mmCIF file of C-alpha atoms and ligand atoms in Angstrom:
data_model
loop_
_atom_site.group_PDB
_atom_site.id
_atom_site.type_symbol
_atom_site.label_atom_id
_atom_site.label_comp_id
_atom_site.label_asym_id
_atom_site.label_seq_id
_atom_site.Cartn_x
_atom_site.Cartn_y
_atom_site.Cartn_z
ATOM 1 C CA MET A 1 164.743 34.268 34.200
ATOM 2 C CA ARG A 2 166.399 30.968 33.747
ATOM 3 C CA SER A 3 170.193 31.071 33.712
ATOM 4 C CA GLU A 4 170.588 27.623 32.328
ATOM 5 C CA ASN A 5 169.997 28.522 28.664
ATOM 6 C CA PRO A 6 171.996 25.712 27.058
ATOM 7 C CA LYS A 7 172.905 27.972 24.079
ATOM 8 C CA ALA A 8 174.275 30.510 26.463
ATOM 9 C CA ALA A 9 176.256 28.037 28.319
ATOM 10 C CA ALA A 10 177.917 27.015 25.163
ATOM 11 C CA ALA A 11 178.641 30.689 24.402
ATOM 12 C CA CYS A 12 180.195 31.242 27.812
ATOM 13 C CA ASP A 13 182.372 28.018 27.585
ATOM 14 C CA HIS A 14 183.765 28.761 24.168
ATOM 15 C CA ALA A 15 184.018 32.501 24.029
ATOM 16 C CA PRO A 16 184.762 34.263 27.335
ATOM 17 C CA PRO A 17 184.235 38.026 27.027
ATOM 18 C CA GLY A 18 187.241 39.842 25.436
ATOM 19 C CA ALA A 19 188.450 36.608 23.683
ATOM 20 C CA ALA A 20 186.297 36.715 20.601
ATOM 21 C CA ILE A 21 183.091 38.169 19.485
ATOM 22 C CA ARG A 22 180.215 36.089 20.345
ATOM 23 C CA THR A 23 177.342 36.916 17.884
ATOM 24 C CA PHE A 24 173.800 36.050 19.019
ATOM 25 C CA ALA A 25 171.279 35.316 16.365
ATOM 26 C CA LEU A 26 168.011 36.840 17.184
ATOM 27 C CA ALA A 27 164.852 36.157 15.166
ATOM 28 C CA LEU A 28 162.483 39.242 14.948
ATOM 29 C CA LEU A 29 158.844 38.618 14.504
ATOM 30 C CA PRO A 30 157.122 42.116 14.123
ATOM 31 C CA GLY A 31 153.651 40.554 13.386
ATOM 32 C CA ASP A 32 150.565 42.740 13.045
ATOM 33 C CA GLY A 33 148.977 45.923 14.300
ATOM 34 C CA ILE A 34 151.216 47.790 16.840
ATOM 35 C CA GLY A 35 153.640 44.865 16.794
ATOM 36 C CA PRO A 36 156.075 46.431 14.192
ATOM 37 C CA GLU A 37 155.762 49.761 15.937
ATOM 38 C CA VAL A 38 156.863 48.528 19.445
ATOM 39 C CA LEU A 39 159.326 46.150 18.064
ATOM 40 C CA ALA A 40 161.174 49.002 16.236
ATOM 41 C CA GLU A 41 161.698 50.682 19.559
ATOM 42 C CA ALA A 42 163.149 47.525 21.181
ATOM 43 C CA VAL A 43 165.569 47.235 18.221
ATOM 44 C CA LYS A 44 166.600 50.825 18.599
ATOM 45 C CA VAL A 45 167.354 50.213 22.240
ATOM 46 C CA LEU A 46 169.185 46.969 21.475
ATOM 47 C CA ARG A 47 171.495 48.617 18.868
ATOM 48 C CA ARG A 48 172.265 51.406 21.214
ATOM 49 C CA VAL A 49 173.083 49.116 24.216
ATOM 50 C CA GLU A 50 175.070 46.925 21.942
ATOM 51 C CA GLN A 51 177.502 49.757 21.249
ATOM 52 C CA GLY A 52 178.689 49.573 24.885
ATOM 53 C CA LEU A 53 179.198 45.838 25.171
ATOM 54 C CA THR A 54 182.526 43.969 24.915
ATOM 55 C CA GLY A 55 182.818 40.788 22.881
ATOM 56 C CA VAL A 56 179.185 40.540 22.064
ATOM 57 C CA ALA A 57 177.136 41.371 18.931
ATOM 58 C CA PHE A 58 173.611 40.648 17.717
ATOM 59 C CA ALA A 59 172.610 39.439 14.223
ATOM 60 C CA LEU A 60 168.984 40.282 13.668
ATOM 61 C CA THR A 61 166.743 38.522 11.055
ATOM 62 C CA GLU A 62 163.243 39.772 10.562
ATOM 63 C CA HIS A 63 160.535 37.287 9.443
ATOM 64 C CA ALA A 64 156.954 37.797 8.268
ATOM 65 C CA VAL A 65 154.320 36.094 10.494
ATOM 66 C CA GLY A 66 150.760 36.645 11.633
ATOM 67 C CA ALA A 67 147.514 37.772 10.088
ATOM 68 C CA GLY A 68 149.211 39.777 7.384
ATOM 69 C CA GLU A 69 151.338 36.787 6.325
ATOM 70 C CA TYR A 70 148.175 34.509 6.455
ATOM 71 C CA LEU A 71 146.551 36.900 3.907
ATOM 72 C CA ARG A 72 149.616 36.922 1.767
ATOM 73 C CA SER A 73 150.549 33.213 1.753
ATOM 74 C CA GLY A 74 147.840 31.450 3.457
ATOM 75 C CA ASP A 75 150.044 30.299 6.363
ATOM 76 C CA PRO A 76 150.566 32.726 9.365
ATOM 77 C CA LEU A 77 153.593 30.809 10.550
ATOM 78 C CA PRO A 78 155.423 29.383 7.539
ATOM 79 C CA PRO A 79 157.600 26.317 8.180
ATOM 80 C CA ALA A 80 160.749 28.259 7.159
ATOM 81 C CA VAL A 81 160.113 30.860 9.789
ATOM 82 C CA LEU A 82 159.527 28.133 12.360
ATOM 83 C CA SER A 83 162.965 26.641 11.418
ATOM 84 C CA ALA A 84 164.592 29.949 11.671
ATOM 85 C CA CYS A 85 163.021 30.510 15.095
ATOM 86 C CA ARG A 86 164.405 27.067 16.234
ATOM 87 C CA ALA A 87 167.893 27.908 14.916
ATOM 88 C CA ALA A 88 167.960 31.403 16.578
ATOM 89 C CA ASP A 89 169.485 31.976 20.073
ATOM 90 C CA ALA A 90 166.225 33.756 20.962
ATOM 91 C CA ILE A 91 163.113 35.237 19.481
ATOM 92 C CA LEU A 92 161.647 38.766 19.936
ATOM 93 C CA LEU A 93 158.069 39.189 18.916
ATOM 94 C CA GLY A 94 155.827 42.213 18.521
ATOM 95 C CA ALA A 95 152.251 41.026 18.432
ATOM 96 C CA MET A 96 150.127 38.845 16.097
ATOM 97 C CA GLY A 97 146.591 38.445 14.971
ATOM 98 C CA LEU A 98 143.786 40.752 13.835
ATOM 99 C CA PRO A 99 140.048 40.339 14.778
ATOM 100 C CA GLU A 100 138.826 40.391 11.234
ATOM 101 C CA VAL A 101 141.323 37.904 9.896
ATOM 102 C CA ARG A 102 140.086 34.412 10.772
ATOM 103 C CA TRP A 103 140.373 30.827 9.615
ATOM 104 C CA PRO A 104 137.564 29.554 7.408
ATOM 105 C CA ASP A 105 135.904 28.060 10.535
ATOM 106 C CA GLY A 106 135.768 31.348 12.227
ATOM 107 C CA ARG A 107 138.562 30.929 14.781
ATOM 108 C CA GLU A 108 141.053 33.766 15.086
ATOM 109 C CA ILE A 109 144.495 33.303 13.799
ATOM 110 C CA THR A 110 146.869 33.014 16.823
ATOM 111 C CA PRO A 111 150.273 31.950 15.541
ATOM 112 C CA GLN A 112 151.813 33.232 18.826
ATOM 113 C CA ILE A 113 150.003 30.278 20.560
ATOM 114 C CA ASP A 114 150.996 27.981 17.790
ATOM 115 C CA LEU A 115 154.639 29.045 18.273
ATOM 116 C CA ARG A 116 154.434 28.323 21.953
ATOM 117 C CA GLU A 117 153.183 24.867 21.356
ATOM 118 C CA ARG A 118 155.412 23.973 18.478
ATOM 119 C CA LEU A 119 158.564 25.177 20.326
ATOM 120 C CA ASP A 120 157.268 23.566 23.627
ATOM 121 C CA LEU A 121 157.519 26.969 25.499
ATOM 122 C CA TYR A 122 155.922 25.665 28.661
ATOM 123 C CA ALA A 123 156.611 28.502 31.129
ATOM 124 C CA GLY A 124 155.108 31.968 30.533
ATOM 125 C CA VAL A 125 156.990 34.318 32.749
ATOM 126 C CA ARG A 126 155.243 37.606 33.190
ATOM 127 C CA PRO A 127 156.955 40.152 35.503
ATOM 128 C CA VAL A 128 154.807 42.976 36.750
ATOM 129 C CA ARG A 129 156.504 46.038 38.332
ATOM 130 C CA LEU A 130 155.149 49.436 39.146
ATOM 131 C CA PHE A 131 157.667 52.155 38.208
ATOM 132 C CA HIS A 132 155.729 55.168 39.496
ATOM 133 C CA PRO A 133 152.701 55.287 41.783
ATOM 134 C CA ALA A 134 150.937 57.581 39.223
ATOM 135 C CA ASP A 135 150.676 54.635 36.880
ATOM 136 C CA SER A 136 148.572 52.580 39.309
ATOM 137 C CA PRO A 137 144.879 52.887 39.457
ATOM 138 C CA PHE A 138 145.083 52.672 43.231
ATOM 139 C CA LYS A 139 146.344 55.377 45.416
ATOM 140 C CA ASN A 140 148.060 53.134 48.044
ATOM 141 C CA HIS A 141 150.201 51.170 45.609
ATOM 142 C CA GLN A 142 153.918 51.841 45.971
ATOM 143 C CA PRO A 143 156.797 51.569 43.549
ATOM 144 C CA GLN A 144 157.914 48.335 45.302
ATOM 145 C CA LEU A 145 155.021 46.446 43.698
ATOM 146 C CA ASP A 146 157.193 43.885 41.947
ATOM 147 C CA LEU A 147 155.886 40.310 41.126
ATOM 148 C CA ALA A 148 156.000 37.741 38.550
ATOM 149 C CA VAL A 149 153.249 35.412 37.259
ATOM 150 C CA VAL A 150 154.522 31.991 35.870
ATOM 151 C CA ARG A 151 151.844 30.656 33.600
ATOM 152 C CA GLU A 152 151.895 27.034 32.458
ATOM 153 C CA SER A 153 151.607 27.527 28.670
ATOM 154 C CA THR A 154 151.069 24.138 26.952
ATOM 155 C CA GLU A 155 148.247 22.419 28.660
ATOM 156 C CA GLY A 156 145.495 23.288 31.186
ATOM 157 C CA LEU A 157 142.212 24.647 29.894
ATOM 158 C CA PHE A 158 143.951 25.772 26.652
ATOM 159 C CA SER A 159 144.520 22.180 25.646
ATOM 160 C CA ALA A 160 140.962 22.041 24.440
ATOM 161 C CA ARG A 161 141.457 25.108 22.142
ATOM 162 C CA LEU A 162 141.563 23.159 18.795
ATOM 163 C CA ALA A 163 138.460 21.057 19.449
ATOM 164 C CA GLN A 164 135.465 21.876 17.174
ATOM 165 C CA ALA A 165 132.210 22.686 18.883
ATOM 166 C CA ASP A 166 129.133 21.335 17.143
ATOM 167 C CA PRO A 167 126.598 24.124 17.074
ATOM 168 C CA ALA A 168 123.794 21.642 16.933
ATOM 169 C CA ALA A 169 124.946 19.780 20.056
ATOM 170 C CA GLY A 170 123.170 19.871 23.431
ATOM 171 C CA GLU A 171 126.482 20.169 25.282
ATOM 172 C CA VAL A 172 130.124 21.275 24.715
ATOM 173 C CA ARG A 173 133.017 20.350 26.962
ATOM 174 C CA ASP A 174 136.520 21.781 27.334
ATOM 175 C CA VAL A 175 139.083 19.627 29.031
ATOM 176 C CA LEU A 176 141.405 20.928 31.596
ATOM 177 C CA ARG A 177 144.534 18.810 31.108
ATOM 178 C CA VAL A 178 147.167 18.652 33.846
ATOM 179 C CA THR A 179 150.143 16.335 33.508
ATOM 180 C CA ARG A 180 152.859 15.499 36.038
ATOM 181 C CA ARG A 181 155.560 16.388 33.568
ATOM 182 C CA GLY A 182 153.993 19.672 32.627
ATOM 183 C CA THR A 183 153.303 20.692 36.144
ATOM 184 C CA GLU A 184 156.854 19.655 37.419
ATOM 185 C CA ARG A 185 158.730 21.615 34.756
ATOM 186 C CA VAL A 186 156.745 24.778 35.085
ATOM 187 C CA CYS A 187 156.961 24.698 39.007
ATOM 188 C CA ARG A 188 160.726 24.228 38.715
ATOM 189 C CA VAL A 189 161.075 27.431 36.508
ATOM 190 C CA ALA A 190 158.978 29.203 39.123
ATOM 191 C CA PHE A 191 161.013 28.026 42.032
ATOM 192 C CA ASP A 192 164.183 28.836 40.212
ATOM 193 C CA LEU A 193 162.898 32.394 39.450
ATOM 194 C CA ALA A 194 161.968 32.811 43.141
ATOM 195 C CA ARG A 195 165.371 31.826 44.196
ATOM 196 C CA ARG A 196 166.737 34.840 42.114
ATOM 197 C CA ARG A 197 163.988 37.211 43.548
ATOM 198 C CA ARG A 198 162.602 37.475 47.041
ATOM 199 C CA ARG A 199 162.351 33.722 47.701
ATOM 200 C CA LYS A 200 158.631 33.461 48.044
ATOM 201 C CA ILE A 201 156.247 31.455 45.721
ATOM 202 C CA THR A 202 152.426 31.350 45.733
ATOM 203 C CA LEU A 203 150.707 28.431 44.108
ATOM 204 C CA VAL A 204 147.327 29.662 42.599
ATOM 205 C CA ASP A 205 144.853 26.873 41.968
ATOM 206 C CA LYS A 206 141.325 25.791 42.539
ATOM 207 C CA ALA A 207 142.068 22.718 44.631
ATOM 208 C CA ASN A 208 139.015 22.998 46.659
ATOM 209 C CA VAL A 209 136.884 22.153 43.628
ATOM 210 C CA LEU A 210 138.715 20.554 40.711
ATOM 211 C CA PRO A 211 140.548 17.181 40.816
ATOM 212 C CA SER A 212 143.025 18.470 38.199
ATOM 213 C CA MET A 213 143.904 21.227 40.614
ATOM 214 C CA VAL A 214 144.369 18.825 43.469
ATOM 215 C CA PHE A 215 146.877 16.974 41.307
ATOM 216 C CA PHE A 216 148.582 20.301 40.328
ATOM 217 C CA ARG A 217 148.913 21.099 44.055
ATOM 218 C CA GLN A 218 150.334 17.594 44.850
ATOM 219 C CA VAL A 219 152.976 17.951 42.213
ATOM 220 C CA PHE A 220 153.729 21.523 43.293
ATOM 221 C CA ASP A 221 154.252 20.128 46.876
ATOM 222 C CA GLN A 222 156.721 17.545 45.595
ATOM 223 C CA VAL A 223 158.731 20.022 43.576
ATOM 224 C CA ALA A 224 158.758 22.352 46.643
ATOM 225 C CA ALA A 225 160.558 19.709 48.682
ATOM 226 C CA GLU A 226 163.565 20.235 46.176
ATOM 227 C CA PHE A 227 163.558 24.014 47.120
ATOM 228 C CA PRO A 228 163.586 24.083 51.005
ATOM 229 C CA ASP A 229 164.990 27.612 50.927
ATOM 230 C CA ILE A 230 161.937 29.069 49.167
ATOM 231 C CA GLU A 231 158.798 30.093 51.259
ATOM 232 C CA THR A 232 155.599 28.599 49.831
ATOM 233 C CA GLU A 233 151.866 29.462 50.060
ATOM 234 C CA ARG A 234 148.834 28.035 48.364
ATOM 235 C CA ILE A 235 145.816 30.026 47.593
ATOM 236 C CA TYR A 236 142.675 29.620 45.461
ATOM 237 C CA VAL A 237 142.452 31.646 42.206
ATOM 238 C CA ASP A 238 139.499 33.752 43.397
ATOM 239 C CA ALA A 239 141.377 34.819 46.388
ATOM 240 C CA ALA A 240 144.417 35.438 44.296
ATOM 241 C CA ALA A 241 142.382 37.989 42.248
ATOM 242 C CA LEU A 242 141.242 39.716 45.386
ATOM 243 C CA TYR A 243 144.764 39.867 46.992
ATOM 244 C CA LEU A 244 146.257 41.064 43.760
ATOM 245 C CA VAL A 245 143.997 44.169 43.885
ATOM 246 C CA GLN A 246 144.115 44.670 47.629
ATOM 247 C CA ARG A 247 147.626 43.518 48.721
ATOM 248 C CA PRO A 248 149.796 42.931 45.576
ATOM 249 C CA HIS A 249 152.883 43.654 47.690
ATOM 250 C CA ARG A 250 152.562 40.303 49.463
ATOM 251 C CA PHE A 251 153.496 38.495 46.320
ATOM 252 C CA ASP A 252 156.820 37.561 44.747
ATOM 253 C CA VAL A 253 156.325 34.691 42.308
ATOM 254 C CA LEU A 254 152.944 33.123 41.458
ATOM 255 C CA VAL A 255 152.699 29.895 39.504
ATOM 256 C CA THR A 256 149.518 28.722 37.993
ATOM 257 C CA GLU A 257 147.556 26.844 35.316
ATOM 258 C CA ASN A 258 147.325 28.314 31.801
ATOM 259 C CA MET A 259 143.900 29.933 31.738
ATOM 260 C CA PHE A 260 144.262 31.284 35.399
ATOM 261 C CA GLY A 261 147.665 32.668 34.420
ATOM 262 C CA ASP A 262 146.181 34.222 31.327
ATOM 263 C CA ILE A 263 143.550 36.148 33.294
ATOM 264 C CA LEU A 264 145.665 36.918 36.430
ATOM 265 C CA SER A 265 148.631 38.335 34.355
ATOM 266 C CA ASP A 266 146.263 40.782 32.666
ATOM 267 C CA LEU A 267 144.839 41.744 36.021
ATOM 268 C CA ALA A 268 148.256 42.201 37.373
ATOM 269 C CA ALA A 269 149.224 44.399 34.366
ATOM 270 C CA GLY A 270 146.360 46.586 35.137
ATOM 271 C CA LEU A 271 147.806 47.385 38.521
ATOM 272 C CA VAL A 272 150.994 48.894 37.026
ATOM 273 C CA GLY A 273 149.590 50.901 34.079
ATOM 274 C CA GLY A 274 148.065 48.290 31.684
ATOM 275 C CA MET A 275 149.125 46.170 28.777
ATOM 276 C CA GLY A 276 151.807 48.579 27.469
ATOM 277 C CA MET A 277 153.825 48.026 30.715
ATOM 278 C CA ALA A 278 153.719 44.277 30.908
ATOM 279 C CA PRO A 279 156.691 42.259 29.378
ATOM 280 C CA SER A 280 156.701 38.467 28.959
ATOM 281 C CA GLY A 281 158.992 35.588 28.252
ATOM 282 C CA ASP A 282 157.772 32.138 26.942
ATOM 283 C CA LEU A 283 160.467 29.690 28.030
ATOM 284 C CA GLY A 284 161.176 26.183 26.889
ATOM 285 C CA ASP A 285 164.279 24.053 27.421
ATOM 286 C CA HIS A 286 165.780 24.950 24.065
ATOM 287 C CA CYS A 287 164.024 28.099 22.821
ATOM 288 C CA ALA A 288 162.460 31.176 24.214
ATOM 289 C CA VAL A 289 160.112 33.870 22.696
ATOM 290 C CA PHE A 290 160.038 37.283 24.389
ATOM 291 C CA GLN A 291 157.100 39.619 23.683
ATOM 292 C CA PRO A 292 154.926 42.296 25.300
ATOM 293 C CA SER A 293 151.855 40.669 27.023
ATOM 294 C CA HIS A 294 149.499 42.775 24.843
ATOM 295 C CA GLY A 295 147.998 42.021 21.556
ATOM 296 C CA THR A 296 148.086 43.898 18.316
ATOM 297 C CA ALA A 297 145.669 46.756 19.696
ATOM 298 C CA PRO A 298 144.073 47.369 16.241
ATOM 299 C CA ASP A 299 142.368 50.412 17.844
ATOM 300 C CA ILE A 300 145.564 52.397 18.085
ATOM 301 C CA ALA A 301 147.674 50.633 15.348
ATOM 302 C CA GLY A 302 149.329 52.956 12.786
ATOM 303 C CA ARG A 303 148.994 56.117 14.817
ATOM 304 C CA GLY A 304 152.420 56.025 16.421
ATOM 305 C CA VAL A 305 150.979 56.182 20.048
ATOM 306 C CA ALA A 306 151.562 52.585 21.326
ATOM 307 C CA ASN A 307 153.474 52.192 24.511
ATOM 308 C CA PRO A 308 156.861 50.463 23.713
ATOM 309 C CA VAL A 309 157.819 49.906 27.405
ATOM 310 C CA ALA A 310 156.436 46.242 27.624
ATOM 311 C CA THR A 311 158.512 45.281 24.418
ATOM 312 C CA ILE A 312 161.666 47.066 25.663
ATOM 313 C CA LEU A 313 161.313 45.229 29.056
ATOM 314 C CA SER A 314 160.787 41.998 27.025
ATOM 315 C CA LEU A 315 164.155 42.726 25.288
ATOM 316 C CA ALA A 316 165.687 43.026 28.718
ATOM 317 C CA MET A 317 164.243 39.642 29.680
ATOM 318 C CA LEU A 318 165.681 38.120 26.414
ATOM 319 C CA LEU A 319 169.164 39.620 27.116
ATOM 320 C CA GLU A 320 169.233 38.213 30.620
ATOM 321 C CA TRP A 321 167.969 34.737 29.341
ATOM 322 C CA LEU A 322 170.954 34.659 26.839
ATOM 323 C CA GLY A 323 173.008 34.225 29.883
ATOM 324 C CA HIS A 324 176.317 35.809 28.744
ATOM 325 C CA PRO A 325 177.885 38.095 31.356
ATOM 326 C CA GLU A 326 177.710 40.906 28.833
ATOM 327 C CA THR A 327 174.112 40.269 27.779
ATOM 328 C CA ARG A 328 173.115 40.202 31.487
ATOM 329 C CA ARG A 329 174.907 43.527 31.966
ATOM 330 C CA ALA A 330 172.966 44.863 28.886
ATOM 331 C CA ALA A 331 169.677 43.638 30.559
ATOM 332 C CA HIS A 332 170.559 45.604 33.650
ATOM 333 C CA LEU A 333 171.340 48.703 31.587
ATOM 334 C CA VAL A 334 168.047 48.552 29.685
ATOM 335 C CA ARG A 335 166.050 48.112 32.804
ATOM 336 C CA ARG A 336 167.882 51.043 34.534
ATOM 337 C CA ALA A 337 167.206 53.229 31.506
ATOM 338 C CA VAL A 338 163.496 52.348 31.479
ATOM 339 C CA GLU A 339 163.494 53.014 35.272
ATOM 340 C CA ARG A 340 165.209 56.461 34.793
ATOM 341 C CA VAL A 341 162.713 57.580 32.151
ATOM 342 C CA LEU A 342 159.625 56.418 33.975
ATOM 343 C CA THR A 343 160.731 58.277 37.205
ATOM 344 C CA ASP A 344 159.224 61.334 35.539
ATOM 345 C CA PRO A 345 155.452 60.431 35.279
ATOM 346 C CA THR A 346 154.977 62.965 32.344
ATOM 347 C CA GLN A 347 157.243 60.842 30.189
ATOM 348 C CA ARG A 348 154.428 58.556 28.969
ATOM 349 C CA THR A 349 152.443 57.611 25.876
ATOM 350 C CA PRO A 350 148.760 58.488 25.731
ATOM 351 C CA ASP A 351 147.643 55.132 27.334
ATOM 352 C CA LEU A 352 149.148 56.545 30.520
ATOM 353 C CA GLY A 353 148.000 60.119 30.048
ATOM 354 C CA GLY A 354 151.154 61.360 28.355
ATOM 355 C CA LYS A 355 151.831 63.075 25.114
ATOM 356 C CA LEU A 356 154.823 61.198 23.871
ATOM 357 C CA THR A 357 154.754 59.123 20.565
ATOM 358 C CA THR A 358 156.026 55.534 20.474
ATOM 359 C CA ALA A 359 159.242 56.660 18.912
ATOM 360 C CA GLN A 360 159.785 59.554 21.320
ATOM 361 C CA LEU A 361 159.518 57.350 24.354
ATOM 362 C CA GLY A 362 161.864 54.805 22.705
ATOM 363 C CA ASP A 363 164.410 57.571 21.949
ATOM 364 C CA LEU A 364 164.304 58.648 25.596
ATOM 365 C CA ILE A 365 164.984 55.181 26.839
ATOM 366 C CA ALA A 366 167.785 54.695 24.254
ATOM 367 C CA ALA A 367 169.291 58.043 25.238
ATOM 368 C CA ASN A 368 169.259 57.013 29.013
ATOM 369 C CA LEU A 369 171.323 53.912 28.508
HETATM 370 P P1 ATP B 1 145.072 39.667 22.542
HETATM 371 O O1 ATP B 1 143.764 38.808 22.671
HETATM 372 O O2 ATP B 1 145.615 39.513 21.196
HETATM 373 O O3 ATP B 1 146.028 39.603 23.643
HETATM 374 P P2 ATP B 1 143.520 41.845 23.480
HETATM 375 O O4 ATP B 1 142.175 41.762 22.935
HETATM 376 O O5 ATP B 1 143.810 41.523 24.917
HETATM 377 O O6 ATP B 1 144.565 41.133 22.433
HETATM 378 P P3 ATP B 1 145.183 44.186 23.118
HETATM 379 O O7 ATP B 1 145.525 44.155 21.728
HETATM 380 O O8 ATP B 1 146.166 43.719 24.128
HETATM 381 O O9 ATP B 1 143.841 43.286 23.276
HETATM 382 O O10 ATP B 1 144.599 45.596 23.676
HETATM 383 C C1 ATP B 1 143.717 45.704 24.716
HETATM 384 C C2 ATP B 1 143.660 47.236 24.991
HETATM 385 O O11 ATP B 1 144.952 47.753 25.553
HETATM 386 C C3 ATP B 1 143.359 48.082 23.788
HETATM 387 O O12 ATP B 1 142.404 49.085 24.109
HETATM 388 C C4 ATP B 1 144.650 48.568 23.360
HETATM 389 O O13 ATP B 1 144.577 49.741 22.534
HETATM 390 C C5 ATP B 1 145.468 48.681 24.681
HETATM 391 N N1 ATP B 1 146.773 48.373 24.444
HETATM 392 C C6 ATP B 1 147.455 47.268 24.253
HETATM 393 N N2 ATP B 1 148.762 47.408 24.126
HETATM 394 C C7 ATP B 1 149.025 48.648 24.163
HETATM 395 C C8 ATP B 1 150.204 49.392 24.046
HETATM 396 N N3 ATP B 1 151.394 48.881 23.854
HETATM 397 N N4 ATP B 1 150.097 50.783 24.165
HETATM 398 C C9 ATP B 1 148.943 51.358 24.466
HETATM 399 N N5 ATP B 1 147.784 50.690 24.557
HETATM 400 C C10 ATP B 1 147.756 49.412 24.381
#
């Protein structure tokens, strides 16, 4: 995670630990489906870990967003909520959108993508870690499976998402947009992350076919020259899918275009137990949103069986991103508590064959802090 969070730098300069209480303002966006259920567990863990911190407190403000808010007010992401998000030190989100709630033109409501675009959150960081071999669908995967996909999140093939397709047309095109600025900045985040991990970065592209990807690779190479201490490799997206399944241990940080990252990060989550285990951070230069990689899972919503681990690990990413020594310590404590609980493969929610409810798994993690 980036350590140059500007709001955190201010916090450290003006309020060293022990001198005064530094209160971090966190915007909570529970959203729809299982979003509120998993977010409640992250808040439980946050409140518990806060008790052991020195000089740091959290002020939490909850906001209504998503499909439910659209049905209520006609706007899934009201301007006042957007302003509150901009003003907060960080944002923790559950999940948003429901398949049956759509705009009049039939498109699904996706305020989480709007939020990403409006706050210019250009780097989607998705760490994937296997905590116990029993969670992997493959028998040869070991706990050291530990990688991170960094997905460009403001352009790529998603830049075409708001275009209207004419059903009477004979042809429809989506544009894959790659800019120098967009590529440079996401590559820098990825290199920066690799520097704090195992110092290896894999560019995933399709430079053998698409001119936009040739350009992406050229910009990657230019940024790589700024990081001579990081080992680099370049592979095509189809090979990346194969290697992620066959030899995921070879990867440390992968950086890629928006759509490729969308697909590969779900594939990678499948290697470690599925969407309930995959946290994410959408980072910009001024704001960041942390959320589980999964959606609202309407099939299991309201039953209290959703896996809260992805959201609790997203909270750990948030705490690290805040960049204060005490919040970094809290991030470490939260990760260690998750690790301890998941050492026992029976301590799982039903998605991983366990019998625990969402709240029971959250309680166990909070108790292990
Ligand atoms: P989106 O497009 O909004 O990302 P999606 O269509 O990928 O959503 P999800 O909501 O992520 O779908 O759910 C995919 C599957 O994973 C569903 O079967 C769902 O029940 C399951 N799932 C997702 N999150 C969890 C979770 N936290 N715990 C247990 N199962 C989950």
